[in-house]
Coordinates of C-alpha atoms in Angstrom, one line a residue:
Chain A
M3 CA 9.5 122.0 56.5
T4 CA 8.1 122.9 60.0
A5 CA 8.1 119.7 61.9
D6 CA 11.4 117.2 61.4
F7 CA 10.7 113.8 62.2
E8 CA 12.2 110.7 62.5
A9 CA 12.6 108.0 59.5
S10 CA 11.7 105.2 62.2
R11 CA 8.7 105.4 63.4
P12 CA 5.4 106.2 61.4
I13 CA 4.4 110.1 61.6
Y14 CA 0.9 109.7 63.6
I15 CA 2.8 108.7 67.1
Q16 CA 5.1 111.4 66.6
I17 CA 2.6 113.9 67.1
V18 CA 0.4 111.7 69.3
Y19 CA 3.9 111.2 71.7
K20 CA 4.9 114.7 70.5
I21 CA 0.6 116.0 72.5
L22 CA 1.5 113.6 75.5
L23 CA 5.0 115.5 75.9
Q24 CA 2.4 119.1 76.1
I25 CA 0.3 117.4 78.2
A26 CA 2.1 116.0 81.0
R27 CA 4.6 119.6 80.8
H28 CA 0.9 121.6 81.6
E29 CA 1.7 122.9 77.5
R30 CA -1.8 121.4 77.3
S31 CA -4.7 120.9 79.8
A32 CA -7.3 118.7 80.8
G33 CA -10.3 119.4 78.7
E34 CA -8.6 122.2 76.1
K35 CA -10.4 121.5 72.6
L36 CA -7.2 120.8 70.1
P37 CA -7.2 122.3 67.4
S38 CA -8.9 121.4 64.1
V39 CA -7.6 118.2 61.8
R40 CA -6.1 120.6 59.0
E41 CA -5.6 123.5 61.3
M42 CA -3.2 120.8 63.1
A43 CA -2.2 119.3 59.6
I44 CA -1.6 123.5 59.0
S45 CA 0.7 123.7 61.4
L46 CA 2.9 121.0 61.2
G47 CA 3.1 120.7 57.6
V48 CA 1.5 116.9 57.7
N49 CA -1.2 115.2 55.5
P50 CA -5.2 115.5 57.1
N51 CA -5.6 111.8 57.3
T52 CA -2.2 111.5 59.2
I53 CA -3.8 113.6 62.0
Q54 CA -6.4 112.2 61.8
R55 CA -5.5 108.4 63.1
T56 CA -3.3 110.6 65.8
Y57 CA -6.0 112.1 67.2
G58 CA -8.3 108.4 66.7
E59 CA -5.3 106.8 68.7
L60 CA -5.9 109.6 71.2
E61 CA -8.9 108.3 71.6
R62 CA -8.4 104.9 71.9
M63 CA -5.8 105.5 74.2
Q64 CA -9.3 107.8 76.2
V65 CA -6.4 110.9 76.8
V66 CA -8.7 113.0 73.9
E67 CA -12.6 112.9 73.2
T68 CA -14.4 114.1 70.0
K69 CA -17.3 116.0 70.2
R70 CA -19.5 115.6 67.8
G71 CA -19.4 118.9 66.2
Q72 CA -17.2 120.8 68.2
G73 CA -14.0 119.3 67.7
T74 CA -11.1 116.7 69.7
F75 CA -10.7 118.1 73.6
I76 CA -8.0 116.7 76.3
T77 CA -10.3 114.9 78.7
E78 CA -11.8 115.6 81.9
N79 CA -10.3 112.9 82.7
R80 CA -7.5 113.3 85.2
A81 CA -7.1 110.1 86.8
V82 CA -6.1 109.2 82.7
L83 CA -4.3 111.9 82.1
D84 CA -2.3 111.6 85.3
A85 CA -2.1 107.3 84.7
M86 CA -0.4 108.4 81.1
V87 CA 2.3 111.0 82.4
K88 CA 3.4 107.9 85.2
K89 CA 3.5 105.6 82.4
L90 CA 5.2 108.2 80.2
Q91 CA 8.2 108.4 83.2
R92 CA 8.4 105.0 83.9
E93 CA 8.3 104.2 80.3
T94 CA 12.0 107.0 80.4
I95 CA 13.2 105.7 83.8
D96 CA 13.4 101.8 81.9
L97 CA 15.7 102.6 79.4
F98 CA 17.6 104.4 81.3
V99 CA 18.0 101.3 83.8
A100 CA 18.5 99.1 80.4
N101 CA 21.0 101.4 79.3
M102 CA 22.7 101.6 82.6
K103 CA 22.7 97.7 83.5
E104 CA 24.2 97.3 79.8
L105 CA 26.8 99.4 79.7
G106 CA 27.6 96.9 83.5
I107 CA 26.9 99.6 86.3
S108 CA 25.5 98.0 89.7
E109 CA 22.0 99.8 90.7
D110 CA 24.1 100.9 94.4
K111 CA 26.4 102.9 91.7
M112 CA 23.6 103.7 89.1
V113 CA 21.8 105.4 91.5
D114 CA 25.4 107.6 92.9
E115 CA 26.0 108.5 89.4
L116 CA 22.9 110.2 88.9
K117 CA 22.7 112.1 92.1
K118 CA 26.0 113.0 91.5
Y119 CA 25.0 114.5 88.2
L120 CA 22.4 116.5 88.8
M121 CA 24.3 118.0 92.1
K122 CA 27.3 119.4 89.3
K123 CA 24.0 120.7 87.3
E124 CA 22.7 122.9 89.9
G125 CA 26.0 124.0 90.4
G126 CA 26.1 125.8 87.4
I127 CA 29.0 123.0 85.9
Chain B
M2 CA -10.6 107.6 40.2
I3 CA -7.7 107.2 37.8
C4 CA -7.0 103.3 36.6
F5 CA -4.3 101.6 34.7
E6 CA -4.4 98.9 33.0
N7 CA -1.0 97.8 31.0
A8 CA -0.6 100.5 29.6
T9 CA 2.3 101.2 27.7
K10 CA 3.8 103.8 25.8
K11 CA 6.4 104.2 23.2
Y12 CA 8.2 107.4 21.7
G13 CA 9.8 105.3 18.0
K14 CA 11.2 102.1 19.6
E15 CA 11.8 103.4 23.0
F16 CA 9.4 102.7 26.0
A17 CA 8.9 105.5 27.7
L18 CA 5.9 103.3 30.0
K19 CA 5.7 99.7 30.0
N20 CA 2.7 97.3 30.5
M21 CA 1.8 99.9 33.2
N22 CA -1.4 98.4 35.8
L23 CA -2.3 101.5 38.9
K24 CA -4.9 102.3 41.4
I25 CA -4.8 105.6 41.9
E26 CA -8.3 106.5 45.2
K27 CA -10.6 109.0 45.3
G28 CA -9.0 112.1 48.4
K29 CA -5.9 111.2 48.3
I30 CA -2.4 113.1 48.0
Y31 CA -0.1 110.7 45.3
G32 CA 4.0 110.9 45.2
L33 CA 5.5 109.8 42.0
V34 CA 9.2 109.0 42.8
G35 CA 12.1 107.1 40.3
A36 CA 14.5 109.8 38.5
N37 CA 15.0 111.2 34.9
G38 CA 13.3 109.2 32.7
S39 CA 11.0 106.7 34.7
G40 CA 8.2 107.7 33.3
K41 CA 6.4 110.1 35.7
S42 CA 5.8 112.8 33.1
T43 CA 4.3 110.7 31.1
T44 CA 2.3 108.8 33.7
L45 CA 1.1 111.8 34.3
K46 CA -0.1 113.7 30.3
M47 CA -1.3 109.9 30.5
I48 CA -4.1 110.6 33.0
A49 CA -3.8 114.7 31.7
G50 CA -5.4 112.8 28.5
L51 CA -2.2 114.8 26.2
V52 CA -0.5 111.1 25.4
R53 CA -2.6 108.2 24.7
P54 CA -1.2 105.2 25.4
N55 CA -0.3 102.2 22.6
S56 CA -1.8 100.0 24.4
G57 CA -3.2 98.9 26.9
K58 CA -6.4 101.6 29.1
V59 CA -6.2 104.5 30.7
L60 CA -9.3 105.3 32.6
V61 CA -9.9 108.4 34.2
M62 CA -13.1 108.3 36.7
G63 CA -14.5 105.9 34.4
M64 CA -13.2 107.3 31.0
P65 CA -11.1 106.2 28.7
A66 CA -8.6 110.0 29.2
N67 CA -8.2 111.7 25.9
R68 CA -8.5 115.8 25.2
K69 CA -12.2 115.7 26.9
I70 CA -10.9 115.1 30.6
A71 CA -9.2 118.5 31.0
E72 CA -13.3 119.0 32.7
N73 CA -12.1 116.9 35.7
V74 CA -8.3 117.5 36.2
S75 CA -6.2 120.3 36.2
Y76 CA -2.5 120.1 34.9
L77 CA 0.4 121.5 36.9
T78 CA 3.0 121.5 33.9
E79 CA 7.2 121.9 34.2
L80 CA 7.4 124.3 31.6
D81 CA 6.5 127.7 31.8
M82 CA 3.2 129.0 30.4
F83 CA 2.7 132.6 31.0
Y84 CA 1.8 135.5 28.9
E85 CA 5.4 137.4 29.0
G86 CA 3.1 140.9 29.7
F87 CA 0.0 140.4 31.6
T88 CA 0.3 141.4 35.0
I89 CA -0.5 139.1 37.3
R90 CA -4.4 139.8 37.8
Q91 CA -4.9 140.1 33.6
M92 CA -3.4 135.9 34.1
I93 CA -5.8 135.3 36.3
E94 CA -8.8 136.2 34.5
Y95 CA -7.9 134.6 31.5
T96 CA -7.6 131.3 32.7
A97 CA -11.2 132.3 35.2
S98 CA -12.3 132.3 30.6
Q99 CA -10.6 128.9 29.6
F100 CA -12.0 126.7 32.7
L101 CA -15.8 126.9 33.6
D102 CA -14.4 125.3 36.8
F103 CA -12.0 128.3 37.6
R104 CA -12.9 130.2 41.3
I105 CA -11.5 133.9 40.7
K106 CA -12.8 133.5 44.8
K107 CA -10.0 131.0 45.9
A108 CA -7.4 132.2 42.9
E109 CA -7.3 135.6 45.2
K110 CA -7.5 134.3 48.3
L111 CA -4.7 132.3 47.4
I112 CA -2.6 135.3 45.8
E113 CA -2.5 136.6 49.2
F114 CA -1.8 133.8 51.0
M115 CA 1.7 134.0 48.2
N116 CA 2.3 137.2 48.7
L117 CA 2.0 137.8 45.3
D118 CA 1.1 141.4 43.9
F119 CA -2.0 141.4 41.4
S120 CA -0.2 144.3 39.6
K121 CA 2.9 143.4 38.8
K122 CA 3.5 141.8 35.5
I123 CA 5.3 138.4 34.7
K124 CA 7.7 138.9 33.1
N125 CA 9.0 141.2 36.4
L126 CA 8.4 138.0 38.3
S127 CA 11.5 136.4 40.0
K128 CA 11.2 132.5 39.8
G129 CA 10.4 131.6 43.3
N130 CA 7.0 133.8 42.4
R131 CA 6.7 131.9 38.8
G132 CA 6.7 128.8 39.9
R133 CA 4.3 130.1 43.4
L134 CA 1.0 131.9 39.9
K135 CA 1.9 128.3 39.1
L136 CA -0.1 127.0 41.9
V137 CA -2.2 129.0 42.3
L138 CA -4.0 128.6 38.8
S139 CA -3.9 125.3 39.0
L140 CA -6.1 125.3 42.6
S141 CA -7.9 127.7 42.0
R142 CA -9.7 125.5 39.5
D143 CA -12.8 123.6 41.2
V144 CA -11.8 119.8 39.6
P145 CA -11.3 116.5 41.2
I146 CA -8.2 115.7 39.8
L147 CA -4.9 117.8 40.3
L148 CA -1.7 117.0 38.2
L149 CA 1.5 118.5 39.7
D150 CA 3.9 117.9 37.6
E151 CA 7.7 118.5 39.5
P152 CA 6.1 121.6 41.3
F153 CA 9.6 122.4 43.4
S154 CA 12.2 121.7 41.1
G155 CA 14.6 125.3 40.6
L156 CA 12.7 126.7 44.7
D157 CA 14.2 127.9 47.2
P158 CA 13.2 126.0 50.9
M159 CA 11.1 129.1 51.6
V160 CA 9.1 129.5 48.3
R161 CA 8.3 125.1 48.5
E162 CA 6.9 126.0 52.1
S163 CA 4.9 128.0 50.9
I164 CA 3.5 126.1 48.1
V165 CA 3.4 122.9 50.5
K166 CA 1.4 124.7 53.3
S167 CA -0.8 126.4 50.1
L168 CA -2.4 123.0 50.1
L169 CA -2.7 121.6 53.5
T170 CA -4.7 124.6 53.4
F171 CA -6.8 124.9 49.8
L172 CA -6.8 122.2 49.2
D173 CA -10.7 120.1 49.1
F174 CA -9.2 116.3 50.9
D175 CA -13.0 114.8 50.8
K176 CA -13.0 116.1 46.8
Q177 CA -9.8 116.0 45.5
T178 CA -7.1 113.4 44.9
V179 CA -3.3 115.0 43.8
V180 CA -1.1 113.2 41.9
I181 CA 2.4 115.4 42.5
T182 CA 5.8 114.7 40.5
T183 CA 9.1 115.4 42.7
H184 CA 12.7 114.7 43.1
E185 CA 12.1 116.4 46.6
I186 CA 10.7 113.5 48.5
A187 CA 11.8 113.8 51.6
E188 CA 10.7 117.6 52.3
I189 CA 6.8 116.2 51.3
E190 CA 7.1 113.1 51.9
P191 CA 5.5 114.8 55.9
I192 CA 2.2 116.0 53.1
L193 CA 1.6 112.5 51.4
D194 CA -1.1 109.5 51.7
E195 CA 0.9 107.4 49.8
I196 CA 4.2 106.9 47.0
I197 CA 4.0 104.8 43.9
V198 CA 7.5 104.5 42.5
L199 CA 8.1 103.8 39.1
N200 CA 12.3 103.2 37.2
N201 CA 12.5 102.8 33.3
G202 CA 8.9 103.3 33.2
Q203 CA 7.9 100.6 34.8
F204 CA 5.9 100.2 38.2
I205 CA 8.4 99.1 40.4
A206 CA 6.3 99.8 43.8
Q207 CA 2.9 101.6 45.7
H208 CA 3.0 101.8 49.6
T209 CA 1.6 104.2 51.9
V210 CA 3.9 105.9 53.7
D211 CA 2.8 104.7 57.2
Q212 CA 3.6 101.5 56.1
L213 CA 7.1 102.1 55.1
R214 CA 7.6 103.6 58.9
E215 CA 5.8 100.8 60.4
E216 CA 6.7 97.9 58.3
Q217 CA 10.1 98.6 57.8
G218 CA 11.1 101.6 60.1
Q219 CA 12.2 104.1 56.8
S220 CA 11.7 106.6 54.9
V221 CA 10.0 106.8 52.1
L222 CA 13.9 108.5 50.5
E223 CA 15.5 105.6 52.9
W224 CA 13.0 102.6 51.8
M225 CA 14.1 104.3 47.9
K226 CA 17.8 104.4 48.1
E227 CA 17.8 100.4 49.1
N228 CA 14.8 99.3 46.9
L229 CA 15.5 100.8 43.9
N230 CA 19.4 100.4 43.6
R231 CA 18.4 96.6 44.2
E232 CA 16.1 96.9 41.0
D233 CA 18.7 98.7 38.9
L234 CA 21.3 96.2 39.5
E235 CA 18.8 93.1 38.6
K236 CA 18.3 94.4 35.0
V237 CA 22.4 95.0 34.3

């Protein structure tokens, strides 16, 4: 359908993550209004109750605020957003490091390999 | 909203439904799933008051389901029920004359949303457009309960998508409860609140979709494959 979801995680969590990534990439910015629950449900092809849970979870994380009668907005509090983006980065690095360690690669080697990989990429290979 | 209490239906000696217990709440979308002959259509017909239980009870909005319940229930059948010679416009007017709660304005919006042509004769419609028209007619009624029996069967992915979108766009989620039977479970899973699983005329399970993912890490389809097979094995 319109969006694909993995089987192993609740759909509302996957949409939370999707919105966090959009904020991290500056596709959505501080203070911006999010689409209404119904609009978001239609564009993603999911049940409105799912979006309600997504917005509820984002609100709990203080990433969004619901203003009565106006809708849901991304917080103006940049410190909260910066912390959230840092946390996402941190989690991604944790995962990378853990995976490399499982492969038996030392930390020095990890840094070397990563540098080599990125250099190659820049070289267009 | 809808409640089955030990409802049993037999056709001759065959059980179509056996000691069915079920609760359906207001304002949710339910997927009714199970293999052919599992009792899905019988369940819908009972809610619509078209089939009465041999024993047990089927209550819809607190009342035993009978033909009068048609005032509160919009039922999309698996079959085509059209007058071939009618145009789409005439079919809408005819349906409006049969149901007091039919909203012509809403039907017109839906026809446009689905890109259908009012002046086209039913007999000249493609299978996909007949499927779309069926949905337009059942969604245009201002009723608390909508029953959709295999709304996707035999329709291509484009038509299925337009049906899903129109459900999300035109349903009144505060007031309307929807029960959908389907084999295309993977496709409509994201729009469902809960699934109800039937097998051989018996109730097997009822789960919220996110509960399956959260607790078992499985989509509805994966869960069904694992659990329904086990259920079948026990019976052998």
